């Protein structure tokens, strides 16, 4: 048996096309052009992968892209001043501050400074708390993308055993909340968890968001499980370039899983597409328009 490969490229392209249609409509009907501002401090390589695809795709969807690159030694005050300026800017509907921030900057204070209505990362406590409470919220893009990919395989997640490996504010925790909203039964594992292979073995749905290349082995998986690989690690190649590797041993998993996302070409594609969705939703909400069709 070989697993179905969940094609994030195709699913993300479909989602982006629906976003582009809605962007064209709000432009035509309401003269509203959604704008996304990305703030990149220093040069974290994982963040740069993200920024690259984000810029072109924002523009391709008909939205405005603003980019602010700041040096790694920028002061907390200057960073907060930029966030305050973006909060006030009527052309900006979404603000994303790339994480992790360089040492010396207070991440929590920066996130708290973002207008929750423009918090397209869903990291502000207003949004994270609303999500945890089961209320409507701007939710983090990567977990949103994971749910869409899972639903491309399973129409309903009700009663399924899911395991989430990782509990970060950006990925693991919000993914758990979204899975609960889908009525899955969720186990959360992290660096202090014991017997990871046994925990994974029981899961119909496996979400790996640890950041350890190929940590999840094929023989950990329940045969037929759906595997969503969120991890991205850059491995240097002999020619000096790098290749991207997930948290799951892909070749091994192919022989056991029922369905699996590749890296690249899986979750990462969906993260960017969902960022466009959140920016469109934020722009409509800020403008007092009805919710968009996507
Ligand atoms: N595809 C995409 O769109 C995106 C991909 N990523 C990638 O996903 C991965 C995770 O990102 P992020 O959540 O930000 O990472 P963090 O480093 O913030 O969190 C990693 C989590 O994994 C847990 N962990 C670490 N080692 C182990 C282990 N040996 N066994 C079990 N759990 C472990 C940590 O546990 P503890 O809490 O105990 O420290 C922590 O909860 C990274 O590779 C990142 O690059 C991230 C965002 C988007
Ligand atoms: N505030 C914040 N929000 C984030 O969502 C966030 C962040 N900070 N910091 C960095 C991580 C990482 N991340 C990625 C998103 C998409 C791809 C992506 O497009 N991946 C392509 C790979 C593209 C290529 O091949 O280079 C793919 O997997 O197919 C990668 C990484 C978002 N992150
Ligand atoms: Mg990270």
mmCIF file of C-alpha atoms and ligand atoms in Angstrom:
data_model
loop_
_atom_site.group_PDB
_atom_site.id
_atom_site.type_symbol
_atom_site.label_atom_id
_atom_site.label_comp_id
_atom_site.label_asym_id
_atom_site.label_seq_id
_atom_site.Cartn_x
_atom_site.Cartn_y
_atom_site.Cartn_z
ATOM 1 C CA UNK A 1 0.000 0.000 0.000
ATOM 2 C CA UNK A 2 1.196 3.477 -0.689
ATOM 3 C CA UNK A 3 -0.335 6.556 0.891
ATOM 4 C CA UNK A 4 -2.406 9.130 -0.933
ATOM 5 C CA UNK A 5 -0.313 12.272 -1.258
ATOM 6 C CA UNK A 6 -2.256 15.315 -0.129
ATOM 7 C CA UNK A 7 -1.375 17.977 -2.676
ATOM 8 C CA UNK A 8 -1.059 21.249 -0.768
ATOM 9 C CA UNK A 9 -0.068 23.061 -3.927
ATOM 10 C CA UNK A 10 -3.348 22.257 -5.667
ATOM 11 C CA UNK A 11 -5.568 22.797 -2.613
ATOM 12 C CA UNK A 12 -3.844 26.094 -1.799
ATOM 13 C CA UNK A 13 -4.149 27.294 -5.401
ATOM 14 C CA UNK A 14 -7.900 26.608 -5.312
ATOM 15 C CA UNK A 15 -8.225 28.536 -2.066
ATOM 16 C CA UNK A 16 -6.193 31.464 -3.420
ATOM 17 C CA UNK A 17 -8.381 31.594 -6.524
ATOM 18 C CA UNK A 18 -11.482 31.878 -4.295
ATOM 19 C CA UNK A 19 -9.777 34.634 -2.290
ATOM 20 C CA UNK A 20 -8.870 36.481 -5.501
ATOM 21 C CA UNK A 21 -12.519 36.338 -6.651
ATOM 22 C CA UNK A 22 -13.709 37.814 -3.369
ATOM 23 C CA UNK A 23 -10.970 40.477 -3.404
ATOM 24 C CA UNK A 24 -12.104 41.494 -6.894
ATOM 25 C CA UNK A 25 -15.694 41.662 -5.691
ATOM 26 C CA UNK A 26 -15.043 43.862 -2.616
ATOM 27 C CA UNK A 27 -12.882 46.099 -4.785
ATOM 28 C CA UNK A 28 -15.681 46.429 -7.361
ATOM 29 C CA UNK A 29 -18.586 46.752 -4.938
ATOM 30 C CA UNK A 30 -16.972 48.614 -2.037
ATOM 31 C CA UNK A 31 -13.733 50.108 -3.376
ATOM 32 C CA UNK A 32 -11.892 48.130 -0.696
ATOM 33 C CA UNK A 33 -8.400 46.754 -1.368
ATOM 34 C CA UNK A 34 -7.215 44.478 1.473
ATOM 35 C CA UNK A 35 -3.653 45.230 2.593
ATOM 36 C CA UNK A 36 -1.207 42.999 4.448
ATOM 37 C CA UNK A 37 1.861 44.299 6.285
ATOM 38 C CA UNK A 38 4.670 41.894 7.165
ATOM 39 C CA UNK A 39 7.342 42.913 9.651
ATOM 40 C CA UNK A 40 10.604 40.963 9.473
ATOM 41 C CA UNK A 41 13.224 41.679 12.140
ATOM 42 C CA UNK A 42 16.703 40.321 11.466
ATOM 43 C CA UNK A 43 17.136 37.331 9.159
ATOM 44 C CA UNK A 44 15.739 34.068 10.485
ATOM 45 C CA UNK A 45 15.976 31.629 7.537
ATOM 46 C CA UNK A 46 12.619 29.909 8.278
ATOM 47 C CA UNK A 47 10.947 33.305 8.158
ATOM 48 C CA UNK A 48 12.584 34.225 4.858
ATOM 49 C CA UNK A 49 11.131 31.132 3.135
ATOM 50 C CA UNK A 50 7.756 32.380 4.265
ATOM 51 C CA UNK A 51 8.205 36.037 3.212
ATOM 52 C CA UNK A 52 9.228 35.060 -0.305
ATOM 53 C CA UNK A 53 6.058 33.177 -1.275
ATOM 54 C CA UNK A 54 3.834 35.526 0.723
ATOM 55 C CA UNK A 55 4.754 38.675 -1.216
ATOM 56 C CA UNK A 56 4.009 37.330 -4.700
ATOM 57 C CA UNK A 57 0.834 35.540 -3.636
ATOM 58 C CA UNK A 58 -0.604 38.574 -1.832
ATOM 59 C CA UNK A 59 -0.169 40.633 -4.978
ATOM 60 C CA UNK A 60 -1.467 37.853 -7.244
ATOM 61 C CA UNK A 61 -4.690 37.800 -5.179
ATOM 62 C CA UNK A 62 -5.183 41.516 -5.838
ATOM 63 C CA UNK A 63 -4.223 42.652 -2.354
ATOM 64 C CA UNK A 64 -1.578 45.177 -1.358
ATOM 65 C CA UNK A 65 1.620 43.878 0.241
ATOM 66 C CA UNK A 66 3.668 46.044 2.604
ATOM 67 C CA UNK A 67 7.031 44.822 3.842
ATOM 68 C CA UNK A 68 9.068 46.248 6.709
ATOM 69 C CA UNK A 69 12.559 44.850 7.224
ATOM 70 C CA UNK A 70 14.231 45.944 10.451
ATOM 71 C CA UNK A 71 17.767 45.197 11.660
ATOM 72 C CA UNK A 72 18.190 42.504 14.329
ATOM 73 C CA UNK A 73 19.332 45.160 16.818
ATOM 74 C CA UNK A 74 16.224 47.356 16.428
ATOM 75 C CA UNK A 75 14.990 48.697 19.783
ATOM 76 C CA UNK A 76 11.774 47.496 21.380
ATOM 77 C CA UNK A 77 10.492 51.090 21.265
ATOM 78 C CA UNK A 78 11.103 51.434 17.516
ATOM 79 C CA UNK A 79 9.402 48.106 16.811
ATOM 80 C CA UNK A 80 6.393 49.073 18.939
ATOM 81 C CA UNK A 81 6.251 52.437 17.150
ATOM 82 C CA UNK A 82 6.083 50.644 13.777
ATOM 83 C CA UNK A 83 3.259 48.394 15.015
ATOM 84 C CA UNK A 84 1.375 51.467 16.288
ATOM 85 C CA UNK A 85 1.787 53.130 12.891
ATOM 86 C CA UNK A 86 0.464 50.045 11.084
ATOM 87 C CA UNK A 87 -2.472 49.886 13.529
ATOM 88 C CA UNK A 88 -3.438 53.433 12.476
ATOM 89 C CA UNK A 89 -2.839 52.952 8.723
ATOM 90 C CA UNK A 90 -6.224 52.555 6.961
ATOM 91 C CA UNK A 91 -4.581 50.763 3.989
ATOM 92 C CA UNK A 92 -3.348 47.994 6.315
ATOM 93 C CA UNK A 93 -5.901 45.349 7.353
ATOM 94 C CA UNK A 94 -3.509 42.605 8.387
ATOM 95 C CA UNK A 95 -0.310 42.820 10.437
ATOM 96 C CA UNK A 96 2.078 39.900 10.738
ATOM 97 C CA UNK A 97 5.258 40.143 12.789
ATOM 98 C CA UNK A 98 7.514 37.265 11.815
ATOM 99 C CA UNK A 99 8.540 35.016 14.683
ATOM 100 C CA UNK A 100 10.849 34.216 16.319
ATOM 101 C CA UNK A 101 12.077 37.729 17.112
ATOM 102 C CA UNK A 102 15.791 38.185 17.776
ATOM 103 C CA UNK A 103 16.940 37.937 21.392
ATOM 104 C CA UNK A 104 16.431 41.092 23.430
ATOM 105 C CA UNK A 105 13.004 41.867 22.012
ATOM 106 C CA UNK A 106 9.878 41.162 24.071
ATOM 107 C CA UNK A 107 7.669 39.035 21.801
ATOM 108 C CA UNK A 108 4.683 39.114 24.127
ATOM 109 C CA UNK A 109 4.666 42.922 24.292
ATOM 110 C CA UNK A 110 4.911 43.195 20.504
ATOM 111 C CA UNK A 111 2.006 40.792 19.931
ATOM 112 C CA UNK A 112 -0.094 42.544 22.567
ATOM 113 C CA UNK A 113 0.489 45.837 20.719
ATOM 114 C CA UNK A 114 -1.109 44.575 17.477
ATOM 115 C CA UNK A 115 -4.713 45.693 16.946
ATOM 116 C CA UNK A 116 -6.632 42.396 17.420
ATOM 117 C CA UNK A 117 -8.794 43.290 14.395
ATOM 118 C CA UNK A 118 -5.613 43.271 12.242
ATOM 119 C CA UNK A 119 -4.016 40.236 13.928
ATOM 120 C CA UNK A 120 -4.018 37.886 10.917
ATOM 121 C CA UNK A 121 -1.685 35.491 12.774
ATOM 122 C CA UNK A 122 -4.319 34.991 15.484
ATOM 123 C CA UNK A 123 -1.686 35.390 18.199
ATOM 124 C CA UNK A 124 -3.107 38.318 20.182
ATOM 125 C CA UNK A 125 -4.606 37.087 23.482
ATOM 126 C CA UNK A 126 -8.001 38.417 22.346
ATOM 127 C CA UNK A 127 -7.975 36.061 19.378
ATOM 128 C CA UNK A 128 -6.230 33.139 21.084
ATOM 129 C CA UNK A 129 -8.705 33.378 23.982
ATOM 130 C CA UNK A 130 -11.706 33.618 21.680
ATOM 131 C CA UNK A 131 -10.509 30.537 19.771
ATOM 132 C CA UNK A 132 -9.975 28.622 23.034
ATOM 133 C CA UNK A 133 -13.467 29.623 24.141
ATOM 134 C CA UNK A 134 -14.980 28.288 20.924
ATOM 135 C CA UNK A 135 -15.938 31.795 19.738
ATOM 136 C CA UNK A 136 -15.346 33.277 16.321
ATOM 137 C CA UNK A 137 -11.783 34.586 16.003
ATOM 138 C CA UNK A 138 -8.955 35.285 13.608
ATOM 139 C CA UNK A 139 -7.150 31.929 13.917
ATOM 140 C CA UNK A 140 -3.519 31.095 13.144
ATOM 141 C CA UNK A 141 -2.918 30.322 9.466
ATOM 142 C CA UNK A 142 -0.936 27.095 9.722
ATOM 143 C CA UNK A 143 -3.539 25.316 11.900
ATOM 144 C CA UNK A 144 -6.335 26.561 9.610
ATOM 145 C CA UNK A 145 -4.445 25.082 6.670
ATOM 146 C CA UNK A 146 -3.973 21.774 8.501
ATOM 147 C CA UNK A 147 -7.731 21.458 9.040
ATOM 148 C CA UNK A 148 -8.469 22.165 5.365
ATOM 149 C CA UNK A 149 -5.919 19.532 4.271
ATOM 150 C CA UNK A 150 -7.381 16.985 6.697
ATOM 151 C CA UNK A 151 -10.882 17.679 5.410
ATOM 152 C CA UNK A 152 -9.693 17.018 1.863
ATOM 153 C CA UNK A 153 -9.389 13.396 3.057
ATOM 154 C CA UNK A 154 -12.102 13.140 5.749
ATOM 155 C CA UNK A 155 -15.377 15.025 5.381
ATOM 156 C CA UNK A 156 -15.909 14.821 9.156
ATOM 157 C CA UNK A 157 -13.299 14.546 11.934
ATOM 158 C CA UNK A 158 -15.918 13.756 14.572
ATOM 159 C CA UNK A 159 -14.728 11.150 17.068
ATOM 160 C CA UNK A 160 -11.378 10.604 15.364
ATOM 161 C CA UNK A 161 -8.266 10.200 17.517
ATOM 162 C CA UNK A 162 -5.875 13.031 16.735
ATOM 163 C CA UNK A 163 -2.398 13.628 18.131
ATOM 164 C CA UNK A 164 -0.689 16.996 17.943
ATOM 165 C CA UNK A 165 3.076 16.877 18.448
ATOM 166 C CA UNK A 166 4.132 20.357 19.639
ATOM 167 C CA UNK A 167 2.398 22.992 21.766
ATOM 168 C CA UNK A 168 3.624 26.336 20.442
ATOM 169 C CA UNK A 169 1.314 29.360 20.429
ATOM 170 C CA UNK A 170 1.734 29.592 16.656
ATOM 171 C CA UNK A 171 0.965 25.998 15.693
ATOM 172 C CA UNK A 172 0.324 23.245 18.254
ATOM 173 C CA UNK A 173 -2.024 24.962 20.722
ATOM 174 C CA UNK A 174 -4.337 26.633 18.209
ATOM 175 C CA UNK A 175 -4.422 23.431 16.142
ATOM 176 C CA UNK A 176 -5.665 21.576 19.213
ATOM 177 C CA UNK A 177 -8.490 24.117 19.589
ATOM 178 C CA UNK A 178 -9.522 23.833 15.933
ATOM 179 C CA UNK A 179 -9.527 20.021 16.190
ATOM 180 C CA UNK A 180 -11.738 20.219 19.287
ATOM 181 C CA UNK A 181 -14.122 22.443 17.337
ATOM 182 C CA UNK A 182 -14.262 19.610 14.761
ATOM 183 C CA UNK A 183 -15.173 17.161 17.568
ATOM 184 C CA UNK A 184 -11.948 15.150 17.282
ATOM 185 C CA UNK A 185 -10.476 13.512 20.409
ATOM 186 C CA UNK A 186 -7.134 15.252 20.883
ATOM 187 C CA UNK A 187 -3.885 14.210 22.529
ATOM 188 C CA UNK A 188 -1.216 16.923 22.909
ATOM 189 C CA UNK A 189 2.414 15.793 23.066
ATOM 190 C CA UNK A 190 5.574 17.846 23.650
ATOM 191 C CA UNK A 191 9.200 17.527 24.699
ATOM 192 C CA UNK A 192 8.268 16.126 28.135
ATOM 193 C CA UNK A 193 5.855 13.506 26.799
ATOM 194 C CA UNK A 194 6.706 9.835 27.320
ATOM 195 C CA UNK A 195 6.287 6.948 24.906
ATOM 196 C CA UNK A 196 5.687 9.097 21.827
ATOM 197 C CA UNK A 197 5.622 6.118 19.423
ATOM 198 C CA UNK A 198 2.833 4.475 21.451
ATOM 199 C CA UNK A 199 0.804 7.686 21.564
ATOM 200 C CA UNK A 200 1.171 8.182 17.821
ATOM 201 C CA UNK A 201 0.197 4.550 17.150
ATOM 202 C CA UNK A 202 -3.319 5.183 18.483
ATOM 203 C CA UNK A 203 -3.973 8.209 16.271
ATOM 204 C CA UNK A 204 -6.102 8.323 13.141
ATOM 205 C CA UNK A 205 -4.788 11.852 12.540
ATOM 206 C CA UNK A 206 -1.141 12.757 13.180
ATOM 207 C CA UNK A 207 0.020 16.401 13.229
ATOM 208 C CA UNK A 208 3.783 16.847 13.597
ATOM 209 C CA UNK A 209 4.896 20.372 14.585
ATOM 210 C CA UNK A 210 8.121 19.810 16.470
ATOM 211 C CA UNK A 211 10.880 21.079 14.210
ATOM 212 C CA UNK A 212 12.993 17.882 14.387
ATOM 213 C CA UNK A 213 13.785 16.496 10.958
ATOM 214 C CA UNK A 214 12.182 13.082 10.300
ATOM 215 C CA UNK A 215 11.575 12.417 14.000
ATOM 216 C CA UNK A 216 8.318 10.515 13.417
ATOM 217 C CA UNK A 217 9.186 7.115 11.954
ATOM 218 C CA UNK A 218 7.023 5.000 9.683
ATOM 219 C CA UNK A 219 6.646 2.242 12.291
ATOM 220 C CA UNK A 220 5.133 4.734 14.803
ATOM 221 C CA UNK A 221 2.076 5.142 12.602
ATOM 222 C CA UNK A 222 -1.236 3.339 12.731
ATOM 223 C CA UNK A 223 -1.758 1.782 9.283
ATOM 224 C CA UNK A 224 -4.011 4.035 7.227
ATOM 225 C CA UNK A 225 -3.481 7.120 9.411
ATOM 226 C CA UNK A 226 -3.655 10.599 7.908
ATOM 227 C CA UNK A 227 -0.343 12.404 8.454
ATOM 228 C CA UNK A 228 -0.052 16.190 8.346
ATOM 229 C CA UNK A 229 3.619 17.191 8.432
ATOM 230 C CA UNK A 230 4.038 20.773 9.594
ATOM 231 C CA UNK A 231 7.752 20.750 10.404
ATOM 232 C CA UNK A 232 10.241 22.446 8.108
ATOM 233 C CA UNK A 233 13.959 21.962 8.595
ATOM 234 C CA UNK A 234 16.558 23.147 6.100
ATOM 235 C CA UNK A 235 19.212 20.525 5.456
ATOM 236 C CA UNK A 236 22.428 21.624 3.697
ATOM 237 C CA UNK A 237 23.170 19.753 0.471
ATOM 238 C CA UNK A 238 26.557 18.999 -1.054
ATOM 239 C CA UNK A 239 26.116 21.651 -3.744
ATOM 240 C CA UNK A 240 25.811 24.349 -1.057
ATOM 241 C CA UNK A 241 22.043 24.696 -1.496
ATOM 242 C CA UNK A 242 19.513 23.485 1.069
ATOM 243 C CA UNK A 243 16.566 21.117 0.931
ATOM 244 C CA UNK A 244 13.502 21.205 3.161
ATOM 245 C CA UNK A 245 12.650 18.210 5.330
ATOM 246 C CA UNK A 246 9.563 17.606 7.461
ATOM 247 C CA UNK A 247 9.128 16.153 10.960
ATOM 248 C CA UNK A 248 8.046 12.808 9.470
ATOM 249 C CA UNK A 249 10.279 10.235 7.757
ATOM 250 C CA UNK A 250 8.380 10.632 4.499
ATOM 251 C CA UNK A 251 9.569 7.586 2.564
ATOM 252 C CA UNK A 252 8.879 5.283 5.531
ATOM 253 C CA UNK A 253 5.492 6.852 6.186
ATOM 254 C CA UNK A 254 4.413 6.440 2.553
ATOM 255 C CA UNK A 255 4.245 2.680 3.073
ATOM 256 C CA UNK A 256 2.076 2.851 6.224
ATOM 257 C CA UNK A 257 -0.061 6.001 6.167
ATOM 258 C CA UNK A 258 -3.381 6.301 4.357
ATOM 259 C CA UNK A 259 -2.636 9.874 3.331
ATOM 260 C CA UNK A 260 0.278 12.249 3.899
ATOM 261 C CA UNK A 261 1.362 15.804 3.150
ATOM 262 C CA UNK A 262 4.747 16.325 1.472
ATOM 263 C CA UNK A 263 7.365 18.909 2.536
ATOM 264 C CA UNK A 264 7.599 21.170 0.635
ATOM 265 C CA UNK A 265 4.241 21.258 -1.148
ATOM 266 C CA UNK A 266 1.985 20.563 1.821
ATOM 267 C CA UNK A 267 1.175 22.640 4.888
ATOM 268 C CA UNK A 268 3.490 25.535 3.965
ATOM 269 C CA UNK A 269 1.445 26.268 0.854
ATOM 270 C CA UNK A 270 -1.728 26.358 2.923
ATOM 271 C CA UNK A 271 -0.230 28.703 5.511
ATOM 272 C CA UNK A 272 0.257 31.406 2.905
ATOM 273 C CA UNK A 273 -3.181 30.827 1.345
ATOM 274 C CA UNK A 274 -4.844 31.047 4.774
ATOM 275 C CA UNK A 275 -2.963 34.266 5.474
ATOM 276 C CA UNK A 276 -4.702 35.723 2.424
ATOM 277 C CA UNK A 277 -8.042 34.422 3.727
ATOM 278 C CA UNK A 278 -7.462 36.055 7.120
ATOM 279 C CA UNK A 279 -6.427 39.358 5.519
ATOM 280 C CA UNK A 280 -9.595 39.391 3.393
ATOM 281 C CA UNK A 281 -11.734 38.546 6.449
ATOM 282 C CA UNK A 282 -10.036 41.243 8.551
ATOM 283 C CA UNK A 283 -10.497 43.861 5.815
ATOM 284 C CA UNK A 284 -14.233 43.079 5.485
ATOM 285 C CA UNK A 285 -14.744 43.131 9.267
ATOM 286 C CA UNK A 286 -12.869 46.433 9.680
ATOM 287 C CA UNK A 287 -14.893 47.975 6.830
ATOM 288 C CA UNK A 288 -18.151 46.765 8.404
ATOM 289 C CA UNK A 289 -18.961 44.531 5.411
ATOM 290 C CA UNK A 290 -20.612 41.116 5.603
ATOM 291 C CA UNK A 291 -18.306 38.134 5.898
ATOM 292 C CA UNK A 292 -16.681 37.167 2.574
ATOM 293 C CA UNK A 293 -17.630 33.870 0.930
ATOM 294 C CA UNK A 294 -14.241 32.347 1.795
HETATM 295 N N1 LIG B 1 4.591 24.667 7.333
HETATM 296 C C1 LIG B 1 4.351 25.839 7.920
HETATM 297 O O1 LIG B 1 3.570 26.636 7.415
HETATM 298 C C2 LIG B 1 4.981 26.164 9.204
HETATM 299 C C3 LIG B 1 5.963 25.352 9.680
HETATM 300 N N2 LIG B 1 6.536 25.563 10.880
HETATM 301 C C4 LIG B 1 7.535 24.598 11.316
HETATM 302 O O2 LIG B 1 6.910 23.739 12.263
HETATM 303 C C5 LIG B 1 7.845 23.336 13.255
HETATM 304 C C6 LIG B 1 7.335 23.755 14.617
HETATM 305 O O3 LIG B 1 7.210 25.163 14.663
HETATM 306 P P1 LIG B 1 6.845 25.923 16.030
HETATM 307 O O4 LIG B 1 5.606 25.355 16.589
HETATM 308 O O5 LIG B 1 6.927 27.343 15.746
HETATM 309 O O6 LIG B 1 8.121 25.453 16.913
HETATM 310 P P2 LIG B 1 8.489 25.665 18.433
HETATM 311 O O7 LIG B 1 9.933 25.445 18.524
HETATM 312 O O8 LIG B 1 7.891 26.926 18.925
HETATM 313 O O9 LIG B 1 7.721 24.456 19.162
HETATM 314 C C7 LIG B 1 8.166 23.132 19.020
HETATM 315 C C8 LIG B 1 7.309 22.222 19.887
HETATM 316 O O10 LIG B 1 7.789 20.900 19.720
HETATM 317 C C9 LIG B 1 8.026 20.305 20.992
HETATM 318 N N3 LIG B 1 9.164 19.399 20.913
HETATM 319 C C10 LIG B 1 10.461 19.699 20.741
HETATM 320 N N4 LIG B 1 11.219 18.595 20.699
HETATM 321 C C11 LIG B 1 10.364 17.561 20.884
HETATM 322 C C12 LIG B 1 10.529 16.152 20.957
HETATM 323 N N5 LIG B 1 11.745 15.587 20.834
HETATM 324 N N6 LIG B 1 9.435 15.393 21.141
HETATM 325 C C13 LIG B 1 8.222 15.953 21.254
HETATM 326 N N7 LIG B 1 7.996 17.270 21.183
HETATM 327 C C14 LIG B 1 9.062 18.066 21.005
HETATM 328 C C15 LIG B 1 8.304 21.453 21.936
HETATM 329 O O11 LIG B 1 8.005 21.034 23.252
HETATM 330 P P3 LIG B 1 8.113 22.022 24.543
HETATM 331 O O12 LIG B 1 6.876 22.868 24.481
HETATM 332 O O13 LIG B 1 8.119 21.094 25.686
HETATM 333 O O14 LIG B 1 9.374 22.804 24.365
HETATM 334 C C16 LIG B 1 7.381 22.527 21.376
HETATM 335 O O15 LIG B 1 6.098 22.429 21.943
HETATM 336 C C17 LIG B 1 9.152 23.981 12.838
HETATM 337 O O16 LIG B 1 9.874 23.067 12.031
HETATM 338 C C18 LIG B 1 8.721 25.175 12.002
HETATM 339 O O17 LIG B 1 9.707 25.559 11.080
HETATM 340 C C19 LIG B 1 6.106 26.583 11.697
HETATM 341 C C20 LIG B 1 5.127 27.447 11.292
HETATM 342 C C21 LIG B 1 4.509 27.315 9.985
HETATM 343 N N1 LIG B 2 4.332 35.326 12.869
HETATM 344 C C1 LIG B 2 4.638 34.239 12.142
HETATM 345 N N2 LIG B 2 3.657 33.551 11.525
HETATM 346 C C2 LIG B 2 3.961 32.438 10.783
HETATM 347 O O1 LIG B 2 3.047 31.786 10.238
HETATM 348 C C3 LIG B 2 5.343 32.045 10.639
HETATM 349 C C4 LIG B 2 6.301 32.827 11.301
HETATM 350 N N3 LIG B 2 5.929 33.888 12.049
HETATM 351 N N4 LIG B 2 7.620 32.509 11.214
HETATM 352 C C5 LIG B 2 8.072 31.426 10.373
HETATM 353 C C6 LIG B 2 7.046 30.335 10.243
HETATM 354 C C7 LIG B 2 7.300 29.423 9.074
HETATM 355 N N5 LIG B 2 6.196 29.629 8.175
HETATM 356 C C8 LIG B 2 6.130 29.142 6.871
HETATM 357 C C9 LIG B 2 5.037 29.353 6.062
HETATM 358 C C10 LIG B 2 5.012 28.920 4.756
HETATM 359 C C11 LIG B 2 6.070 28.244 4.206
HETATM 360 C C12 LIG B 2 6.028 27.799 2.793
HETATM 361 O O2 LIG B 2 5.521 28.470 1.913
HETATM 362 N N6 LIG B 2 6.582 26.613 2.497
HETATM 363 C C13 LIG B 2 6.698 26.069 1.161
HETATM 364 C C14 LIG B 2 8.156 25.949 0.789
HETATM 365 C C15 LIG B 2 8.609 26.993 -0.157
HETATM 366 C C16 LIG B 2 10.030 26.692 -0.601
HETATM 367 O O3 LIG B 2 10.229 25.645 -1.239
HETATM 368 O O4 LIG B 2 10.914 27.490 -0.291
HETATM 369 C C17 LIG B 2 6.165 24.641 1.172
HETATM 370 O O5 LIG B 2 6.211 24.011 2.248
HETATM 371 O O6 LIG B 2 5.749 24.164 0.138
HETATM 372 C C18 LIG B 2 7.170 28.008 4.994
HETATM 373 C C19 LIG B 2 7.193 28.446 6.321
HETATM 374 C C20 LIG B 2 5.329 30.536 8.725
HETATM 375 N N7 LIG B 2 5.748 30.966 9.894
HETATM 376 MG MG1 LIG B 3 9.153 28.535 14.930
#
